[in-house]
Amino acid sequence: MAHALVAHSGAHPSPAPVTAWEETLARVTSGDATGLAAYLVTLDEPGRGKVAAELPGYVTATARTAGWREWARQGRPLLVAGVACMGGASAVTAWLFRRELPRWLNDDDVELLVGLLRRRPVEWQADVARRIAARMRLPEPRHWAVAAALVRETGIEPPDGEPFIVGWLRRLHPETAGRDPLVAAYGPRILELDALAQTSLWQVVETVVRLVHDGLLDRAAVIDAVVRRLLRDGPAARAELAGLHDRLDLDIDESARHTRDYTGLLPAGPVAVADVALAQLRRLEEAGRLEEELFAEAMAALAFRPEKKLLRAAMSWAGDAVLREAGRVDTVLGTLATIFTQDTLALQERAVRLAVRLAPQAGPAGREAVRQAAAELPSQLREQVSAAYGGGIAEAAPPAAPPLPVGECPPLPPPIASPEELVVELAAFRWPPDVWVFERLLAGLAEWSHRDPERLRQALRPWWHPFTPSAYGHHGREFHENLFIAVHRAFLAFAAPERSRKLTAQPPGRRRYPDAPGAPELLYRRRALELVTPFEEGAGYPILLATPTAGSGHVEPSVLLDRLERQEAAGVRALPADLAQALLRLPRRFAPADVERAARLTSEAGRTCAAWMRDGGMPDPEATVTVHGAGDDVRLRAWLGAPDPGLPGEIRALFEVQDGHTYSLTWWPLALPAHRELAAAHLVGYLPWSMDANDRQTQALIALAAGDGAVGAATAHALAYGMGHVNPAERAAATDAFLTLAARGETPAEALAAAVTSLVTADLVKLNRVVSVLDDATQAGAHEAVWAVISGVLAGLLPREGERPRAGAADLLAAGARAARISGVRAELPEVAAVAGRKGSSRLVQEARRLIRLVG
């Protein structure tokens, strides 16, 4: 083994330890795993037993208090200590899987542990191997290398669990697989694993091909397994397995055994899988070995595929196949009739050309299918089909638009019902942060600290004890700040005010922000941190003003007045950030009775609230959005006018707009539910940083649209950025926001068109992604709002004479045609007419001509 288990030659700590545990602890804290292993094997059984008895308590106590660097240094020596000293196979396995100890080991660490395990009896080693394999879980089979070494060395029957087999597959190499004793056990099962996708599939493919070539895997069995797996996975089938099928290079007889299976892969398989199936079926048909029933089934399945590549291949095959067998004409015409309904002009034109060519051979069924489907075609193509199929084909009525859904806010979670539940919720407040957990925690802290303080302190003690400053952001001379630390400080101030006061009294030191918080996030932080002072002083804060009463983030005016009256009765002064947030969460209109009731309040906070309600809240700020920078440093920035100096300072701070990246964007519209344009002005600087990430920050757009207040340039730019996200799942949030605005008649169409134009021309957003959102919105019933946006961007995004068209321009025109047809609009579009009048038959020109015919 790499590390011989002999006495370590390194210097011993001074003064010299006098017990086995002290020596062990010295080597653990110094990070000396190798020296510790060499020392422990020199101990007798009672000595190792004493070390084993100390280890669990030490790990439990130290893992909570040690800094992460210190604990990382100790982790591997502690693994070594447990493996060397614990007696039973069950105890050693449990030690290896302790959550506080390292999950990932390098080759030297594995060899060190295996070397210690080899010192035990073979049957004991086999027991440990089986136990480790049984405890492994995907996606990361913990300590796989340790178990695999023991399995191979002891010669036991290989474990049957998928995590172990997946771990084996991840480390399998085509060049060495043939020499692995586990191939005989696992090789025939490789393609049957449920978790196969959690391996490196390209490596698996190379390995299987090599094993088949070397005769170590049965070729026919592997072919059967590949086809079965592709069928079983359906839409989730992997392209790598389709590649394996191709690499096996089936002969015609091998293909013929799976004819029906290939037909079954066409309706739902991914494009790569459908490609393989189509190639095999076409090959069989050309050889005269495809039944007519299966040919018809394959044609019908392909006709409904949305992918242009497959539809083009289907029409190519159909045209050749009907030449080989004239009796297939009606089957082919049925396929073409379905393709007529694909709203892609190039596909429709190709299908019409073939249908017109086959018209003289068409039977009654084929003619009827073509005539019915042709009614949906653009006028020029419909006329061609009508002339070839007997005339009189009228244009179909535009499809009925579905009613627009109005987005509903989620229901509020229930309040926390006990101190014990509050502590459980606090312990679960982890990454990524959830705004409703934050609100419940602060509200629960205020309520239960007033209602049953001793019970809450008792429940909190295991949470904060033993006390470590790093849990509250204090790292020597550095001080870290974030939402989690702010919440923890508030709870510590109540649970252990003496500890909290020591932290408060520390010199400020150097502040470090691990993220780039915007003003709305800082408002949330202030709300938590301002609870620290009253709790440290023993005064408390019995009720929060700003806790939302609706899923939109709003606070009901009458509820806020109840809370203010309760504070006045208790003689409690409202905290500034809590009051500011409560005012910002009020709706934009107030009942006269609430205004009169507010005027009767006597506290400073009550008078501020009364003035806010009397004056109708805060006027909407006007946002201006600019694109600045050059090259790779092009940036977007929103600007707001100066705030009213009479506003509370916490609200004036929201007029300072920044940019950067943070993970709390979904919180921001809920802080400003009645001031959408203000919230959007902050999102504009932050959303661009999430456009390539799957961090769900675009969900902020849904809450933004569901709010209240003016929408303008900032809202439009935030929405446009969401429409340009790289991930379709993230763009869906922008679609939902667009639909909510459209359903409420609030779409800022002119501003959104200007935003899309500026962002696309600045290469900050890709046009084809924006078009996909607009298309989805059209299908959902927002065709009028979509047309208003598209008609506004045509002048700025269509190419002028001599210019190269930007990617997605043809798709933009096609999306406009779909929205215009449903809306039934008539319009003059000189920019489109100029493109339509150009020579040539490019898709851009064709789509321009179609749109002009539709709206002219």
Coordinates of C-alpha atoms in Angstrom, one line a residue, residues 665-666 669 676 680 683-684 687 691 696-707 714-725 730-738 740-741:
L665 CA -34.8 38.4 -6.4
T666 CA -38.1 36.5 -5.8
P669 CA -41.6 42.2 -5.6
R676 CA -44.1 47.4 -9.4
A680 CA -38.7 46.3 -11.5
L683 CA -34.6 43.7 -10.9
V684 CA -33.3 45.3 -14.1
L687 CA -31.7 39.7 -13.6
M691 CA -29.7 34.7 -17.5
R696 CA -35.2 30.3 -10.5
Q697 CA -34.6 34.0 -10.1
T698 CA -36.9 34.7 -13.1
Q699 CA -39.8 33.6 -10.8
A700 CA -39.6 37.2 -9.5
L701 CA -41.4 38.2 -12.6
I702 CA -44.5 36.3 -11.7
A703 CA -44.8 38.1 -8.4
L704 CA -44.0 41.4 -10.1
A705 CA -46.9 41.0 -12.6
A706 CA -49.3 40.0 -9.8
G707 CA -48.6 43.2 -7.9
A714 CA -38.3 49.1 -15.9
T715 CA -41.0 46.5 -15.9
A716 CA -40.7 46.1 -19.6
H717 CA -36.9 45.6 -19.4
A718 CA -37.1 43.1 -16.5
L719 CA -39.8 41.1 -18.5
A720 CA -37.7 41.3 -21.7
Y721 CA -34.7 39.9 -19.9
G722 CA -36.8 37.0 -18.5
M723 CA -38.0 36.3 -22.0
G724 CA -34.4 36.0 -23.1
H725 CA -33.3 33.4 -20.5
E730 CA -36.9 29.8 -16.7
R731 CA -38.5 31.6 -19.6
A732 CA -41.8 30.0 -18.6
A733 CA -41.9 32.4 -15.7
A734 CA -41.7 35.3 -18.1
T735 CA -44.6 33.8 -20.1
D736 CA -46.7 33.5 -16.9
A737 CA -45.9 37.2 -16.1
F738 CA -46.8 38.3 -19.6
T740 CA -51.0 37.9 -16.1
L741 CA -50.4 41.4 -17.4

